[in-house]
PDB file of C-alpha atoms and ligand atoms in Angstrom:
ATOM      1  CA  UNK A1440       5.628  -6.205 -15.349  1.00  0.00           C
ATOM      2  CA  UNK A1441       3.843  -3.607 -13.872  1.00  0.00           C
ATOM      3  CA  UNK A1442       4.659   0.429 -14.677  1.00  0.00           C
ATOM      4  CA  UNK A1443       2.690   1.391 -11.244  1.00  0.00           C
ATOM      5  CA  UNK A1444       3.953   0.345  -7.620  1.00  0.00           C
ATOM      6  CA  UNK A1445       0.988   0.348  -5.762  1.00  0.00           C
ATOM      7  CA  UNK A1446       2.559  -1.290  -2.504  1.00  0.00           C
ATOM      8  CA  UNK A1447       1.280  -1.859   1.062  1.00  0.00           C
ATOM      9  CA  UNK A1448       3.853  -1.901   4.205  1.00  0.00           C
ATOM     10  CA  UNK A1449       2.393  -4.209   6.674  1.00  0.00           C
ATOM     11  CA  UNK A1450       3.993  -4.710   9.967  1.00  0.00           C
ATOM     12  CA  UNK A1451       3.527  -4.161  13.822  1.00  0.00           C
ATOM     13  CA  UNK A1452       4.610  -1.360  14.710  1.00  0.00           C
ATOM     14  CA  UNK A1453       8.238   0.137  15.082  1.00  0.00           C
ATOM     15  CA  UNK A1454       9.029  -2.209  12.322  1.00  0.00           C
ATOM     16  CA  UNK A1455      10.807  -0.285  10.397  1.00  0.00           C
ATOM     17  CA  UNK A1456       7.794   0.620   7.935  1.00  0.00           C
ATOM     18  CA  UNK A1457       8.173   4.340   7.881  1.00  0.00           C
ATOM     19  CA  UNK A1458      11.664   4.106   7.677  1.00  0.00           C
ATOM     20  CA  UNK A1459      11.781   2.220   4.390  1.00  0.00           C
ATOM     21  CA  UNK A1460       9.208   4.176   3.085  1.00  0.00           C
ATOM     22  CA  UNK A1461      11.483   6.927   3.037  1.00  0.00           C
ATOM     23  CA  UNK A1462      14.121   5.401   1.892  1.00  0.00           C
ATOM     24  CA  UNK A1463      11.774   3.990  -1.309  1.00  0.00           C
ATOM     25  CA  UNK A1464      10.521   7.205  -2.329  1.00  0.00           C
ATOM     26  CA  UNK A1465      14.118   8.449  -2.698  1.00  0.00           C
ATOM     27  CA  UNK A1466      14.280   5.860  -5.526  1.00  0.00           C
ATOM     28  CA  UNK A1467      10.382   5.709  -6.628  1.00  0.00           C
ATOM     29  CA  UNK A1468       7.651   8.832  -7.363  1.00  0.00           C
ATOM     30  CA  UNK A1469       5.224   7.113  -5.189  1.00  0.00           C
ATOM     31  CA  UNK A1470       3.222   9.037  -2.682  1.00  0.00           C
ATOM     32  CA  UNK A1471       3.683   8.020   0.987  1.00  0.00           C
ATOM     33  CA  UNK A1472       0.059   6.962   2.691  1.00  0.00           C
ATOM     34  CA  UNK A1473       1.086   6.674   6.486  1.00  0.00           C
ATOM     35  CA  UNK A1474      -2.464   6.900   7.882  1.00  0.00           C
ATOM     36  CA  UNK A1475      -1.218   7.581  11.062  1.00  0.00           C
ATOM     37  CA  UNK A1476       0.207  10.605   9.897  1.00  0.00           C
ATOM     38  CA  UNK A1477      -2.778  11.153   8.547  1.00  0.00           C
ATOM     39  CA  UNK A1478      -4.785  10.768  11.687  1.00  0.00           C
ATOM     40  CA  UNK A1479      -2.295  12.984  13.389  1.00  0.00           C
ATOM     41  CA  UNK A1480      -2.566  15.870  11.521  1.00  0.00           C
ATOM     42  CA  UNK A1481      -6.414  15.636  12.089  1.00  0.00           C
ATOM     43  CA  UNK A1482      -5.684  15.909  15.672  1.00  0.00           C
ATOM     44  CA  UNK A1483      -2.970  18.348  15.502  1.00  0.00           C
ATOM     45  CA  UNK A1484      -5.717  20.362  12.934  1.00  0.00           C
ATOM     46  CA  UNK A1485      -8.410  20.233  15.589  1.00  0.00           C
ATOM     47  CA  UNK A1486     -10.769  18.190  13.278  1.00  0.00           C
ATOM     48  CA  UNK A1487     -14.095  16.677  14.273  1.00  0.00           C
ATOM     49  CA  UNK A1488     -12.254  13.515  13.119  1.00  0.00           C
ATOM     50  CA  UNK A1489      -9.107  14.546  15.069  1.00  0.00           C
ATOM     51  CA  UNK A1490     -11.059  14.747  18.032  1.00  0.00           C
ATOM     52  CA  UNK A1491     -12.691  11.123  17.566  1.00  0.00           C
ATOM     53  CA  UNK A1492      -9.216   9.503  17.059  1.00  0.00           C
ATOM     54  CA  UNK A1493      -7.515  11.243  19.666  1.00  0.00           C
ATOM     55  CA  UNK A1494      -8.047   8.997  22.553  1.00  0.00           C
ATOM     56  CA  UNK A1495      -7.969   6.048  20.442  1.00  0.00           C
ATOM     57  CA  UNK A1496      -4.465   6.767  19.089  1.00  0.00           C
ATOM     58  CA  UNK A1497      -3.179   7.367  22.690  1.00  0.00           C
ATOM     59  CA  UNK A1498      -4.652   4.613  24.384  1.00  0.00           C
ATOM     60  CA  UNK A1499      -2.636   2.412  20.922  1.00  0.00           C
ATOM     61  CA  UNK A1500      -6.261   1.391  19.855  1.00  0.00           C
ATOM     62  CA  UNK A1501      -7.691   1.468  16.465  1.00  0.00           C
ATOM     63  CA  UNK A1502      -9.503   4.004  14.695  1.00  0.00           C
ATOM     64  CA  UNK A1503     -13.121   2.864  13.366  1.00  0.00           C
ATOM     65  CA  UNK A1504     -12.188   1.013   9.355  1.00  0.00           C
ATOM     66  CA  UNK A1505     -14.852   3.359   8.303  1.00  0.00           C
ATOM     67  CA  UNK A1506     -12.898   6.299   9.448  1.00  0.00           C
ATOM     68  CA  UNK A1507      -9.371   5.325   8.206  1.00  0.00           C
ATOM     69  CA  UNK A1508     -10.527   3.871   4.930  1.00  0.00           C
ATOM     70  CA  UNK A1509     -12.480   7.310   3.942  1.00  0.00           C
ATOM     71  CA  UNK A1510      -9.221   8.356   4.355  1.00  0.00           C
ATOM     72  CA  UNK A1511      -7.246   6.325   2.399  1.00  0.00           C
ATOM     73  CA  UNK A1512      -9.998   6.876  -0.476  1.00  0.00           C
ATOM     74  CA  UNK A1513      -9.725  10.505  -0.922  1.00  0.00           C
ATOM     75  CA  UNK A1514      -6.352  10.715  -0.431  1.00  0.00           C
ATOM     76  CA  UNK A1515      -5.965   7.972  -3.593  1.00  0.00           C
ATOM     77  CA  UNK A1516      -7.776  10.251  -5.797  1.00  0.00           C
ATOM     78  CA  UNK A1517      -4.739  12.895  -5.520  1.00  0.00           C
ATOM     79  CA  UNK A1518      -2.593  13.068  -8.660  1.00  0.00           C
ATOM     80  CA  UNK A1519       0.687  12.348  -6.330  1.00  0.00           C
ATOM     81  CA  UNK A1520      -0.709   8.596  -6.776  1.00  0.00           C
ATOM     82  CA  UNK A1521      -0.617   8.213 -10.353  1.00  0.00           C
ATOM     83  CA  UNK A1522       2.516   6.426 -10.624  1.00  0.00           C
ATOM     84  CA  UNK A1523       1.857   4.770  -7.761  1.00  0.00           C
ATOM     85  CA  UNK A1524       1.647   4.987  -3.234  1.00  0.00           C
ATOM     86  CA  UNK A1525       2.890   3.081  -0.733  1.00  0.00           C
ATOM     87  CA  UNK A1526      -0.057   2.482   1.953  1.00  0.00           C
ATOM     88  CA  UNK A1527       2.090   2.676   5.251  1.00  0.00           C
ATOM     89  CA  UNK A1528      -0.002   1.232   8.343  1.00  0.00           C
ATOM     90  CA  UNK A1529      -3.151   0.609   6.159  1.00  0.00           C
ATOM     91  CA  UNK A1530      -4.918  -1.729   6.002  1.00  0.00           C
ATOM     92  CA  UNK A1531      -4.933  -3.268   9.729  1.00  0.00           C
ATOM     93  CA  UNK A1532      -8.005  -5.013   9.599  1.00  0.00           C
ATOM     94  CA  UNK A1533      -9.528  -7.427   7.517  1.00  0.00           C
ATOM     95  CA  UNK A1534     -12.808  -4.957   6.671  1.00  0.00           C
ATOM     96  CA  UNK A1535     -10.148  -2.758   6.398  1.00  0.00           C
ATOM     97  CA  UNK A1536      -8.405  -4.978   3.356  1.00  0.00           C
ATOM     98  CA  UNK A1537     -11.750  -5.441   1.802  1.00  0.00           C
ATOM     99  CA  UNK A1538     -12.932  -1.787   1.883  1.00  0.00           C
ATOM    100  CA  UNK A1539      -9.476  -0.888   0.066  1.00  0.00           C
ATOM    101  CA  UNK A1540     -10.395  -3.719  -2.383  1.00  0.00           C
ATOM    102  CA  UNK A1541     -13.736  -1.834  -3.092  1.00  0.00           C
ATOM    103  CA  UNK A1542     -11.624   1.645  -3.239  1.00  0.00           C
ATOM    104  CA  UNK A1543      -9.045   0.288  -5.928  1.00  0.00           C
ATOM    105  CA  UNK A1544     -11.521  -1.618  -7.873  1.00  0.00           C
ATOM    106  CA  UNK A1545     -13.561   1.861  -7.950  1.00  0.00           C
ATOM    107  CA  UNK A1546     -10.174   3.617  -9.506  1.00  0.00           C
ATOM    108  CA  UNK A1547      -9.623   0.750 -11.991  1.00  0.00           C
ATOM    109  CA  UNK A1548      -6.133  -0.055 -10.084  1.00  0.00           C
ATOM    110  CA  UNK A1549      -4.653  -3.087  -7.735  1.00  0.00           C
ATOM    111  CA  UNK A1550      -2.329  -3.642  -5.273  1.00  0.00           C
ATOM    112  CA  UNK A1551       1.000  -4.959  -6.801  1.00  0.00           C
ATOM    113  CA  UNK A1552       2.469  -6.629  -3.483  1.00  0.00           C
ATOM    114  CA  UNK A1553       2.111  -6.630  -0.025  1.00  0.00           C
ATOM    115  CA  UNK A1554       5.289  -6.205   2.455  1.00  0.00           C
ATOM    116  CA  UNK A1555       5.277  -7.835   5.990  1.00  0.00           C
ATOM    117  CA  UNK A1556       8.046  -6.217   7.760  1.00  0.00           C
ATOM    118  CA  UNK A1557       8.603  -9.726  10.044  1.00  0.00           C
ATOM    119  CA  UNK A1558      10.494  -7.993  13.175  1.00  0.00           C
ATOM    120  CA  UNK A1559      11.055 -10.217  16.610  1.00  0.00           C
ATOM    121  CA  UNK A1560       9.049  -8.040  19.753  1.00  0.00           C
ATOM    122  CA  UNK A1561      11.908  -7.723  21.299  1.00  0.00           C
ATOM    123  CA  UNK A1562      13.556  -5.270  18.922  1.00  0.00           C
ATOM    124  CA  UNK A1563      10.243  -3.525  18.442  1.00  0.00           C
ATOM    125  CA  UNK A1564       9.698  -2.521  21.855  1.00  0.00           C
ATOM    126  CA  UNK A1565      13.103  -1.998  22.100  1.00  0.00           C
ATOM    127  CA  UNK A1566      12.470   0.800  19.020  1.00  0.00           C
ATOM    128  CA  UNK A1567       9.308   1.979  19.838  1.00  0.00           C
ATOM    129  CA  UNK A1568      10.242   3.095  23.139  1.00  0.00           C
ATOM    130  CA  UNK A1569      13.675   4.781  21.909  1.00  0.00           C
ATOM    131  CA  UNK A1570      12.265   6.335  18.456  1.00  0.00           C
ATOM    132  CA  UNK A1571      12.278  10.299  18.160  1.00  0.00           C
ATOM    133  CA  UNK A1572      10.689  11.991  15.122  1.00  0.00           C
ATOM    134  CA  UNK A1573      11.300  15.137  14.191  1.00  0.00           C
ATOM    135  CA  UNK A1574       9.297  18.243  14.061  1.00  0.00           C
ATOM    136  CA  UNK A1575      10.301  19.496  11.245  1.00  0.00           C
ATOM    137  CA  UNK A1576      10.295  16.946   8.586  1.00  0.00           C
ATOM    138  CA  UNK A1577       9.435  13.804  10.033  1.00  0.00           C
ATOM    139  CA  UNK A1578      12.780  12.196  10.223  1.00  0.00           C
ATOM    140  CA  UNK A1579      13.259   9.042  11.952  1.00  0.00           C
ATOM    141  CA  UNK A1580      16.192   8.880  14.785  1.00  0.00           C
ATOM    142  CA  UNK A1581      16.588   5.829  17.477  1.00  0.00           C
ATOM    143  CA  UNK A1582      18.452   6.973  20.920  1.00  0.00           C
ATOM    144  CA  UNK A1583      19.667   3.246  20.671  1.00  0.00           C
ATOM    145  CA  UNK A1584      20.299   2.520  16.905  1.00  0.00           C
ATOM    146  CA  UNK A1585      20.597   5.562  14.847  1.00  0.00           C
ATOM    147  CA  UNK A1586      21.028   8.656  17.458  1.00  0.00           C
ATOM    148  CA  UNK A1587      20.958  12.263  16.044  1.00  0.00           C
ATOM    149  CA  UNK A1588      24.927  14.222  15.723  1.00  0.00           C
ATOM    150  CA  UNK A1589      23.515  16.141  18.203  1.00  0.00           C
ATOM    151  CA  UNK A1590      21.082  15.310  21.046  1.00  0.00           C
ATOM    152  CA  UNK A1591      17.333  16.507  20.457  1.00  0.00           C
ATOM    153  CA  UNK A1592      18.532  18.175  16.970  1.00  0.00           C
ATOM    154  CA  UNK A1593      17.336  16.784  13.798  1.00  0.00           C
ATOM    155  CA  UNK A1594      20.703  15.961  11.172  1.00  0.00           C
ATOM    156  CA  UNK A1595      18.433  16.898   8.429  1.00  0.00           C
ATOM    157  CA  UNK A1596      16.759  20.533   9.289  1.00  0.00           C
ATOM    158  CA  UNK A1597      18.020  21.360  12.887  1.00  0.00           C
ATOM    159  CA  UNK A1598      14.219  21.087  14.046  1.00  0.00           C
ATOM    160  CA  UNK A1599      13.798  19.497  17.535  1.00  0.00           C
ATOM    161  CA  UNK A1600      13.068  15.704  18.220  1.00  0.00           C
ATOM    162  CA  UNK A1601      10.275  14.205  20.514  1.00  0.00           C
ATOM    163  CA  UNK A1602       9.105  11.212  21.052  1.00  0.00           C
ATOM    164  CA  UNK A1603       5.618  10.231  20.000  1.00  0.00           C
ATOM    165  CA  UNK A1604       3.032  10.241  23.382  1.00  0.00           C
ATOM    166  CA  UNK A1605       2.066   6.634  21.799  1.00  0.00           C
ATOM    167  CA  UNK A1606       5.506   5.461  22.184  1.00  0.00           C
ATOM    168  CA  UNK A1607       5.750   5.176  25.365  1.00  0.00           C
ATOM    169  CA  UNK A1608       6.241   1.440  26.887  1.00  0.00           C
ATOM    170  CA  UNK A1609       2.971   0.578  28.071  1.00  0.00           C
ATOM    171  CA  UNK A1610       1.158   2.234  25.068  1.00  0.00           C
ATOM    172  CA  UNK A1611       4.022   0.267  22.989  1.00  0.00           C
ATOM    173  CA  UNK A1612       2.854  -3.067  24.469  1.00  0.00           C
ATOM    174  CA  UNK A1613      -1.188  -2.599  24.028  1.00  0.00           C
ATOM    175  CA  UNK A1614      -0.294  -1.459  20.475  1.00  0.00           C
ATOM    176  CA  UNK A1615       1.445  -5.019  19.749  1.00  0.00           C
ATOM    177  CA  UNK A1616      -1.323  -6.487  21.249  1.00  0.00           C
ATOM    178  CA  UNK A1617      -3.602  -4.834  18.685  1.00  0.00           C
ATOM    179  CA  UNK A1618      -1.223  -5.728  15.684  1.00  0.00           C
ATOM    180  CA  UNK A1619      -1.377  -9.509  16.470  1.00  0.00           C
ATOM    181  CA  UNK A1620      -4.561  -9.867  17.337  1.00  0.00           C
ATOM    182  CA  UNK A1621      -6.362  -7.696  14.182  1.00  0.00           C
ATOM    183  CA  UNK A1622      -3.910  -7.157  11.831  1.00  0.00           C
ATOM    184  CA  UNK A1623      -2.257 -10.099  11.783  1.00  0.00           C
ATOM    185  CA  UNK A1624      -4.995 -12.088  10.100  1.00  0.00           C
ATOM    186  CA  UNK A1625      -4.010  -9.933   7.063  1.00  0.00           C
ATOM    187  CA  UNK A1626      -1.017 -12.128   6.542  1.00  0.00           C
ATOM    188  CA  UNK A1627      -3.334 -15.252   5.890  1.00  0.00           C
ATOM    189  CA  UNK A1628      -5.838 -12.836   3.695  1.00  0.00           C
ATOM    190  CA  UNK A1629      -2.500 -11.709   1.331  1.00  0.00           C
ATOM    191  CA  UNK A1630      -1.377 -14.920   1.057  1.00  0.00           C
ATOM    192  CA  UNK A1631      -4.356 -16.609  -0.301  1.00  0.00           C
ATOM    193  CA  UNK A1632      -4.402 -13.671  -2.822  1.00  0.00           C
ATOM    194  CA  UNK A1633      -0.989 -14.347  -3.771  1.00  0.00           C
ATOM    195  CA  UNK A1634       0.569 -10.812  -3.414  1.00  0.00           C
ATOM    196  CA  UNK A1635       2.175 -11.468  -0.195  1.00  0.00           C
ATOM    197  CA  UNK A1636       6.211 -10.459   0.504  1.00  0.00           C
ATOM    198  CA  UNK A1637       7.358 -11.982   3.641  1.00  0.00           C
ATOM    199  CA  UNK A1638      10.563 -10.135   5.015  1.00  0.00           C
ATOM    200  CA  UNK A1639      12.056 -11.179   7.952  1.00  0.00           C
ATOM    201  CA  UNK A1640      15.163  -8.604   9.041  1.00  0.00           C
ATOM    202  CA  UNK A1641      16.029  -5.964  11.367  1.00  0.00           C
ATOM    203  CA  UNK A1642      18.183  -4.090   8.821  1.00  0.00           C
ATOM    204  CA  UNK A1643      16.193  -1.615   6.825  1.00  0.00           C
ATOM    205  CA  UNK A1644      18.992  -1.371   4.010  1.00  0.00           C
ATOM    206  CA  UNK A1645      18.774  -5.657   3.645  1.00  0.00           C
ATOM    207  CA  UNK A1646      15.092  -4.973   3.538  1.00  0.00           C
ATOM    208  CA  UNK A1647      15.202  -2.248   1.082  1.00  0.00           C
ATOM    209  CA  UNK A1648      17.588  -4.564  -1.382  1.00  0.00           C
ATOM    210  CA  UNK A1649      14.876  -7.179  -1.013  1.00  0.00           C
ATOM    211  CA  UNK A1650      11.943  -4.860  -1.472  1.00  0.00           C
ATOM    212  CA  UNK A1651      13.426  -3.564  -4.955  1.00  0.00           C
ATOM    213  CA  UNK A1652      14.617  -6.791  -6.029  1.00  0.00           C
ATOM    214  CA  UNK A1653      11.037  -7.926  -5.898  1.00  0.00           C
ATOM    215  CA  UNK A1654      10.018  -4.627  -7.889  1.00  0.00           C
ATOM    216  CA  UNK A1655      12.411  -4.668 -10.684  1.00  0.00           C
ATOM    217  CA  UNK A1656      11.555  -8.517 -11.076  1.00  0.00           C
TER     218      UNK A1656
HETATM  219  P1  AMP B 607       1.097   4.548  13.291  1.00  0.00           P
HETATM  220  O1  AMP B 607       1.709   5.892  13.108  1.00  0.00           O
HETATM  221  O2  AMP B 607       0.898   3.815  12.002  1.00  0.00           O
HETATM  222  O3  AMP B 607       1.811   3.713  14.326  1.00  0.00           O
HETATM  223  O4  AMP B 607      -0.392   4.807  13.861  1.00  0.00           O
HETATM  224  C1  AMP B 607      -0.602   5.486  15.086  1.00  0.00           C
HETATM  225  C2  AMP B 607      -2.019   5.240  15.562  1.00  0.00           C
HETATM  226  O5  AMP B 607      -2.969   5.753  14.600  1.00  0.00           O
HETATM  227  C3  AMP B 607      -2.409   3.773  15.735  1.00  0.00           C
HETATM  228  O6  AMP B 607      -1.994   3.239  16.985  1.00  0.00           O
HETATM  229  C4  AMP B 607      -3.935   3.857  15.615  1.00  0.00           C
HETATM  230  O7  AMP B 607      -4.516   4.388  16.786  1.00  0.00           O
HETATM  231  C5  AMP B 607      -4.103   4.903  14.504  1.00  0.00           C
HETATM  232  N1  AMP B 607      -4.104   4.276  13.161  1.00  0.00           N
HETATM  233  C6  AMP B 607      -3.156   4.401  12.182  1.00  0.00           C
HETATM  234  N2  AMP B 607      -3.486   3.690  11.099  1.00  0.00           N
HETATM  235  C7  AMP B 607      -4.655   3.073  11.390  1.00  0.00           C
HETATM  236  C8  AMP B 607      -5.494   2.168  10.687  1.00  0.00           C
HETATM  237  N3  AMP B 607      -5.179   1.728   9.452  1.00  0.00           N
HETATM  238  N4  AMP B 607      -6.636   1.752  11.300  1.00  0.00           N
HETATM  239  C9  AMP B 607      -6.966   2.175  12.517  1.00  0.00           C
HETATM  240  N5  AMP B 607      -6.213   2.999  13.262  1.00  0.00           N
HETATM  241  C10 AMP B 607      -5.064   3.460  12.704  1.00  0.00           C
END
């Protein structure tokens, strides 16, 4: 068995990979990679790189691999990712997969498993269009599914909700266009190497029951 849990969540999005992600590092010290939190805090920051992403991210395109996976590689030299990370919307491209490859193999670590979060479109367009995050600590609400006590309030810190400008429904639909057509290849790539974990649900509890099952194995 292995002592680290060096995880990635792989799955279009609005499938429920932040979510779990949360819920995992209530139960595991890992340190939470979402690199498109990443990539938005270079915009809000006013970066060079923030400004390169920018109309990428709101057009639902991809940032360049080389961009993202310089990323990913400095941030997995922090100490937060000794016992282990969960890569959260990384990799979504083959050269992508291969240039994390490179970075592990550089650190003397490995990925232990790869998650695909198998959601319907349906119910991801249906989420993506009715998430709101919150300001002040990045909760996850639905309007539909999981609504805040009160309207626009976060539960957790009484910040104020909004909804992502990439969530809207057109930017929704371009954005599963991109997932199928260059990330999904990734599910072929993980499954020749043997660390793929297929999860088809809609229930991010059955999905986190799965997920640890596979862990404590
Ligand atoms: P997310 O929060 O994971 O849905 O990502 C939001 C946006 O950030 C995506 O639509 C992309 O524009 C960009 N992004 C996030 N992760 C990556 C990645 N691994 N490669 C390229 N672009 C990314």
């Amino acid at each position: 068995m292995s002592t680290e849990h060096n995880l990635v969540f792989l799955g279009a999005p609005g499938a429920g990979k932040g979510t779990v992600s949360k819920q995992v590092l209530a139960k595991y010290p890992l340190a939470h990679i979402s690199t498109g939190d990443l990539l938005r805090a270079e915009v809000a920051a006013g970066t060079e790189l923030g400004k390169k992403a920018d109309a990428l991210m709101k057009s639902g395109q991809l940032v360049p691999d080389e961009i993202v996976a310089g990323m990913v590689r400095s941030r997995l030299t922090r100490d937060d990712c000794k016992a282990g990370f969960i890569l959260d919307g990384f990799p979504r491209t083959v050269a992508q997969a291969e240039l994390l490859n490179d970075a592990l193999k550089a650190l003397g670590r490995k990925l232990q498993m790869v998650v695909y979060f198998k959601v319907p479109d349906e119910m991801l367009i249906q989420r993506l269009t009715a998430r709101l995050n919150c300001r002040g600590c990045d909760a996850i609400y639905n309007k539909l599914f999981m609504p805040p006590k009160v309207e626009g309030i976060c539960d957790k810190c009484g910040s104020p909700l909004y909804q992502r400008s990439d969530d809207s429904l057109e930017t929704a639909k371009s954005r599963l266009q991109v997932f199928y057509k260059q990330t999904l290849p990734l599910i072929d790539f993980y499954e020749k190497s043997g660390q793929l974990l297929t999860i088809e649900s809609t229930s991010s509890s059955e999905i986190l029951t799965r997920l640890i099952e596979a862990l404590e194995k």
